[in-house]
Phi, psi and omega in degrees: 000129183262134175252124178264122182283119181286136175280143177292140174291126177283133180282126178278347185293317185293309177301323181297316180295321179296318179298317180297319181296317179297316180298316180297322179293318181292318183272320188288323183299315177298322180296315179300318180296318179297313179300317180297322179295317180297314181297315180299321181294318180298315179297320180296319179295316180297319178294321179296318179296321180293325183271351182292130178243120182291132178239109184292151176226174181301332181293342179275347180276140179205160181240129182242151171251119182252131178237129171256099181270093186296142184297324181280113183294346179281347182260162183277139173283164184235134181238133181218133169268131180237119177258120177255108181251096182290324181295330179258004181053055189212137170251131176235127178254134175238099179289131183256113180299144175302336186269358179293133181276132178280142175262009180276125180082184183278325184281147178263098188241142178288151181301321180300318181289324178298315180293320181298320185267332186238357178070195186294329182296312180288325178297318180299316178299317182295319180293317179299317181289315184291320183261000177054048178223167175258127175269118183282318181215155176230154179213133181244121180263141164262186183301317183297313182292320179295320177297320180298313183293324177295319181292321178297319179285340174099018181071199184202147169270126188212147179271100184280129178290164181278166175082013181258126183297131177083004182227143176271148179283149172108178180287128183199163176278132179245121172279179181303322181301315184277336172296316178297317178300325182287307188281352176248008187296129182293335182281350182264116180300156189299317183289315173298327178295321179299316178298317180299318180300313179297318181294315180300312182300313181295314182293325181297320177289319180298320185275350184285164172266106183302320181297322179292321178295320178300317180299330183257012188299309181297315180300314183297315180297312182297327178286313184294320187300339181266353183233007177240164171256120186202157172258010174285132182249170176298327178294318177302315181298314180299318181292329185257355185301314182297324179293319179294318178298319178301318181288316190278330182298130181062019177049046183269036180234165175244136179240122182225172173218150176227132183264127180305135179256138181197184181239151178297133182201130176052039177079007180218210181236128176258120181294132182273161187293326180298318178297316181301320179295315180294321180297317180297322177296318178296323179285345183078029182260000000 
């Protein structure tokens, strides 16, 4: 009698598991390494951003021409030169009287008439020529846009002079509505109005909460860009955003204003050379 020795059944489970393990090692290790590299890079970037310290340069400084083109044609428009000096942590406002005579061209024309007849393009040329500076960007506000920027900054506490229609005399809080009533008031003579414009602009920035403005920076820009006339672009905003945050955070800036000094000439005011020299020094030019 023959006995046939039965062979043991080979288990397919073990070779299968071994094959799977080898495959996972071959495929999985590079994936794990790639994932680990992505995570490490993300952490490194976040750490880099946290450790990044903004260092301002001259390229962050710029000069703007601001126009408040009031909706009511019976009221006076407002012109302001604004110097933003990030390197000196300083905003300087130069209110430009409607009566200042332009030195651009042969004719002696007031700024108000230049803007009325030639718009922002001719006004910009006149301001550059008269004040001997370069205007980097310009922005024109209507009532809606001007109200928005005043509200974002939080209005201002201001000592209102007496005798102005629609306004009470004395120190009081002014919202955007009453700021507009003040700086466009028909009872306020042009030269005192010019001083008031510079003072209001400077004080509004001084009294604002810089951190709150920073929190609303993107919203404010996106809102304003659709309701103003300007040559400021989204690229400009992106390039200067870090500089603005640097200035506004913790209110580590100084806000001032200087009123152009001049002499009566041709029915208006001719800015004198001493003022221009002092203004350029203040601007860091």
